[in-house]
Amino acid sequence: GRRATVFPGDRRGEGPTSDAAREISRSGLERIGTGPEWRVWRAAFLVGAGETDEAVKLALDVLAESPPDEPFTNDLRLWILFDVLAASRASTEAIDVLEQYLSRPGNWSIEGLLPDPRLDAIRRDARFGALVAKHRRRDVVQVAERTEPASSAIRPSIDLRRASTASGPSASPAHP
């Protein structure tokens, strides 16, 4: 069955699943600050309260007002992608923000992000598949579907078993 969440946006991108979870988010909205530094948190609480249209608008406004090429803005894109856009099932906006994130230097490659269940809400969108293909690293041979465990989702193109010699793993890699 479905589980209740106690924070805005269910980790599976399904939003809050109970009245109690929505009430917690509404309570958060009443307690959170009103200054500009709180707007991104307000957007996340709005998702939890079921007010997804307002949450998406607020989150996109925050991004629009942020310096586009600052490293912090790129980290903010990822946070907003997961905790506001995907959780709100705002597929178009989520894919646009993910494209912006992947087009700039960041901590995560598309292969590192793919196993995250919060992307399930947008995973079936054809534009998501095109985005994955566009940003796929050339050194990764195969990216498994989300149905496999996260640990097996990425298969390196290098056979690591062949990288060690009879002298042990610290020796120079074997050459074909």
PDB file of N, CA, C and O in Angstrom, residues 20-51:
ATOM      1  N   ALA A  20      -2.771  13.422   7.234  1.00  0.00           N
ATOM      2  CA  ALA A  20      -1.805  13.763   8.287  1.00  0.00           C
ATOM      3  C   ALA A  20      -0.539  14.363   7.674  1.00  0.00           C
ATOM      4  O   ALA A  20       0.001  15.352   8.185  1.00  0.00           O
ATOM      5  N   ALA A  21      -0.069  13.791   6.573  1.00  0.00           N
ATOM      6  CA  ALA A  21       1.129  14.322   5.914  1.00  0.00           C
ATOM      7  C   ALA A  21       0.870  15.722   5.374  1.00  0.00           C
ATOM      8  O   ALA A  21       1.709  16.608   5.499  1.00  0.00           O
ATOM      9  N   ARG A  22      -0.300  15.927   4.772  1.00  0.00           N
ATOM     10  CA  ARG A  22      -0.637  17.259   4.270  1.00  0.00           C
ATOM     11  C   ARG A  22      -0.740  18.263   5.408  1.00  0.00           C
ATOM     12  O   ARG A  22      -0.315  19.414   5.278  1.00  0.00           O
ATOM     13  N   GLU A  23      -1.258  17.833   6.538  1.00  0.00           N
ATOM     14  CA  GLU A  23      -1.374  18.731   7.695  1.00  0.00           C
ATOM     15  C   GLU A  23      -0.001  19.140   8.222  1.00  0.00           C
ATOM     16  O   GLU A  23       0.213  20.284   8.618  1.00  0.00           O
ATOM     17  N   ILE A  24       0.929  18.212   8.213  1.00  0.00           N
ATOM     18  CA  ILE A  24       2.302  18.542   8.633  1.00  0.00           C
ATOM     19  C   ILE A  24       2.874  19.614   7.705  1.00  0.00           C
ATOM     20  O   ILE A  24       3.506  20.579   8.165  1.00  0.00           O
ATOM     21  N   SER A  25       2.655  19.481   6.425  1.00  0.00           N
ATOM     22  CA  SER A  25       3.155  20.476   5.473  1.00  0.00           C
ATOM     23  C   SER A  25       2.461  21.819   5.664  1.00  0.00           C
ATOM     24  O   SER A  25       3.097  22.870   5.603  1.00  0.00           O
ATOM     25  N   ARG A  26       1.159  21.800   5.890  1.00  0.00           N
ATOM     26  CA  ARG A  26       0.438  23.059   6.149  1.00  0.00           C
ATOM     27  C   ARG A  26       0.981  23.734   7.407  1.00  0.00           C
ATOM     28  O   ARG A  26       1.138  24.957   7.448  1.00  0.00           O
ATOM     29  N   SER A  27       1.267  22.945   8.420  1.00  0.00           N
ATOM     30  CA  SER A  27       1.850  23.481   9.650  1.00  0.00           C
ATOM     31  C   SER A  27       3.212  24.108   9.362  1.00  0.00           C
ATOM     32  O   SER A  27       3.549  25.168   9.885  1.00  0.00           O
ATOM     33  N   GLY A  28       3.995  23.459   8.523  1.00  0.00           N
ATOM     34  CA  GLY A  28       5.287  24.004   8.128  1.00  0.00           C
ATOM     35  C   GLY A  28       5.144  25.336   7.420  1.00  0.00           C
ATOM     36  O   GLY A  28       5.927  26.264   7.644  1.00  0.00           O
ATOM     37  N   LEU A  29       4.133  25.463   6.575  1.00  0.00           N
ATOM     38  CA  LEU A  29       3.883  26.718   5.869  1.00  0.00           C
ATOM     39  C   LEU A  29       3.572  27.846   6.844  1.00  0.00           C
ATOM     40  O   LEU A  29       3.971  28.992   6.630  1.00  0.00           O
ATOM     41  N   GLU A  30       2.855  27.531   7.915  1.00  0.00           N
ATOM     42  CA  GLU A  30       2.505  28.549   8.909  1.00  0.00           C
ATOM     43  C   GLU A  30       3.715  28.981   9.726  1.00  0.00           C
ATOM     44  O   GLU A  30       3.783  30.116  10.174  1.00  0.00           O
ATOM     45  N   ARG A  31       4.671  28.099   9.903  1.00  0.00           N
ATOM     46  CA  ARG A  31       5.813  28.372  10.770  1.00  0.00           C
ATOM     47  C   ARG A  31       7.038  28.912  10.047  1.00  0.00           C
ATOM     48  O   ARG A  31       7.906  29.506  10.663  1.00  0.00           O
ATOM     49  N   ILE A  32       7.117  28.673   8.774  1.00  0.00           N
ATOM     50  CA  ILE A  32       8.315  29.049   8.019  1.00  0.00           C
ATOM     51  C   ILE A  32       8.385  30.556   7.845  1.00  0.00           C
ATOM     52  O   ILE A  32       7.364  31.232   7.799  1.00  0.00           O
ATOM     53  N   GLY A  33       9.597  31.074   7.725  1.00  0.00           N
ATOM     54  CA  GLY A  33       9.796  32.507   7.522  1.00  0.00           C
ATOM     55  C   GLY A  33       9.195  32.974   6.203  1.00  0.00           C
ATOM     56  O   GLY A  33       8.885  32.176   5.323  1.00  0.00           O
ATOM     57  N   THR A  34       9.053  34.284   6.082  1.00  0.00           N
ATOM     58  CA  THR A  34       8.446  34.847   4.875  1.00  0.00           C
ATOM     59  C   THR A  34       9.456  35.550   3.982  1.00  0.00           C
ATOM     60  O   THR A  34       9.101  36.005   2.905  1.00  0.00           O
ATOM     61  N   GLY A  35      10.697  35.645   4.416  1.00  0.00           N
ATOM     62  CA  GLY A  35      11.718  36.324   3.627  1.00  0.00           C
ATOM     63  C   GLY A  35      12.093  35.543   2.386  1.00  0.00           C
ATOM     64  O   GLY A  35      11.773  34.360   2.241  1.00  0.00           O
ATOM     65  N   PRO A  36      12.815  36.208   1.467  1.00  0.00           N
ATOM     66  CA  PRO A  36      13.189  35.557   0.211  1.00  0.00           C
ATOM     67  C   PRO A  36      14.028  34.297   0.404  1.00  0.00           C
ATOM     68  O   PRO A  36      13.944  33.364  -0.392  1.00  0.00           O
ATOM     69  N   GLU A  37      14.818  34.245   1.463  1.00  0.00           N
ATOM     70  CA  GLU A  37      15.662  33.069   1.699  1.00  0.00           C
ATOM     71  C   GLU A  37      14.846  31.824   2.040  1.00  0.00           C
ATOM     72  O   GLU A  37      15.363  30.709   1.993  1.00  0.00           O
ATOM     73  N   TRP A  38      13.582  31.990   2.344  1.00  0.00           N
ATOM     74  CA  TRP A  38      12.707  30.860   2.699  1.00  0.00           C
ATOM     75  C   TRP A  38      11.843  30.389   1.542  1.00  0.00           C
ATOM     76  O   TRP A  38      11.107  29.409   1.656  1.00  0.00           O
ATOM     77  N   ARG A  39      11.918  31.055   0.403  1.00  0.00           N
ATOM     78  CA  ARG A  39      10.987  30.728  -0.690  1.00  0.00           C
ATOM     79  C   ARG A  39      11.123  29.304  -1.206  1.00  0.00           C
ATOM     80  O   ARG A  39      10.133  28.657  -1.535  1.00  0.00           O
ATOM     81  N   VAL A  40      12.333  28.798  -1.290  1.00  0.00           N
ATOM     82  CA  VAL A  40      12.513  27.440  -1.800  1.00  0.00           C
ATOM     83  C   VAL A  40      11.924  26.430  -0.811  1.00  0.00           C
ATOM     84  O   VAL A  40      11.296  25.450  -1.214  1.00  0.00           O
ATOM     85  N   TRP A  41      12.091  26.678   0.474  1.00  0.00           N
ATOM     86  CA  TRP A  41      11.478  25.796   1.481  1.00  0.00           C
ATOM     87  C   TRP A  41       9.966  25.906   1.428  1.00  0.00           C
ATOM     88  O   TRP A  41       9.260  24.911   1.554  1.00  0.00           O
ATOM     89  N   ARG A  42       9.473  27.115   1.222  1.00  0.00           N
ATOM     90  CA  ARG A  42       8.032  27.307   1.105  1.00  0.00           C
ATOM     91  C   ARG A  42       7.497  26.492  -0.069  1.00  0.00           C
ATOM     92  O   ARG A  42       6.443  25.857   0.033  1.00  0.00           O
ATOM     93  N   ALA A  43       8.221  26.483  -1.182  1.00  0.00           N
ATOM     94  CA  ALA A  43       7.795  25.700  -2.357  1.00  0.00           C
ATOM     95  C   ALA A  43       7.689  24.217  -1.994  1.00  0.00           C
ATOM     96  O   ALA A  43       6.728  23.547  -2.362  1.00  0.00           O
ATOM     97  N   ALA A  44       8.671  23.709  -1.256  1.00  0.00           N
ATOM     98  CA  ALA A  44       8.635  22.293  -0.862  1.00  0.00           C
ATOM     99  C   ALA A  44       7.455  22.007   0.053  1.00  0.00           C
ATOM    100  O   ALA A  44       6.784  20.976  -0.091  1.00  0.00           O
ATOM    101  N   PHE A  45       7.183  22.901   0.998  1.00  0.00           N
ATOM    102  CA  PHE A  45       6.031  22.705   1.876  1.00  0.00           C
ATOM    103  C   PHE A  45       4.713  22.816   1.092  1.00  0.00           C
ATOM    104  O   PHE A  45       3.748  22.106   1.395  1.00  0.00           O
ATOM    105  N   LEU A  46       4.671  23.685   0.095  1.00  0.00           N
ATOM    106  CA  LEU A  46       3.471  23.793  -0.737  1.00  0.00           C
ATOM    107  C   LEU A  46       3.193  22.478  -1.460  1.00  0.00           C
ATOM    108  O   LEU A  46       2.039  22.065  -1.577  1.00  0.00           O
ATOM    109  N   VAL A  47       4.235  21.813  -1.940  1.00  0.00           N
ATOM    110  CA  VAL A  47       4.054  20.503  -2.573  1.00  0.00           C
ATOM    111  C   VAL A  47       3.406  19.556  -1.577  1.00  0.00           C
ATOM    112  O   VAL A  47       2.432  18.865  -1.887  1.00  0.00           O
ATOM    113  N   GLY A  48       3.956  19.511  -0.375  1.00  0.00           N
ATOM    114  CA  GLY A  48       3.423  18.625   0.655  1.00  0.00           C
ATOM    115  C   GLY A  48       1.990  18.929   1.031  1.00  0.00           C
ATOM    116  O   GLY A  48       1.234  18.044   1.418  1.00  0.00           O
ATOM    117  N   ALA A  49       1.611  20.206   0.916  1.00  0.00           N
ATOM    118  CA  ALA A  49       0.241  20.620   1.233  1.00  0.00           C
ATOM    119  C   ALA A  49      -0.694  20.410   0.047  1.00  0.00           C
ATOM    120  O   ALA A  49      -1.891  20.676   0.136  1.00  0.00           O
ATOM    121  N   GLY A  50      -0.158  19.928  -1.074  1.00  0.00           N
ATOM    122  CA  GLY A  50      -0.987  19.657  -2.245  1.00  0.00           C
ATOM    123  C   GLY A  50      -1.180  20.854  -3.154  1.00  0.00           C
ATOM    124  O   GLY A  50      -1.948  20.795  -4.107  1.00  0.00           O
ATOM    125  N   GLU A  51      -0.483  21.946  -2.900  1.00  0.00           N
ATOM    126  CA  GLU A  51      -0.613  23.161  -3.704  1.00  0.00           C
ATOM    127  C   GLU A  51       0.521  23.213  -4.732  1.00  0.00           C
ATOM    128  O   GLU A  51       1.381  24.082  -4.703  1.00  0.00           O
TER     129      GLU A  51
END
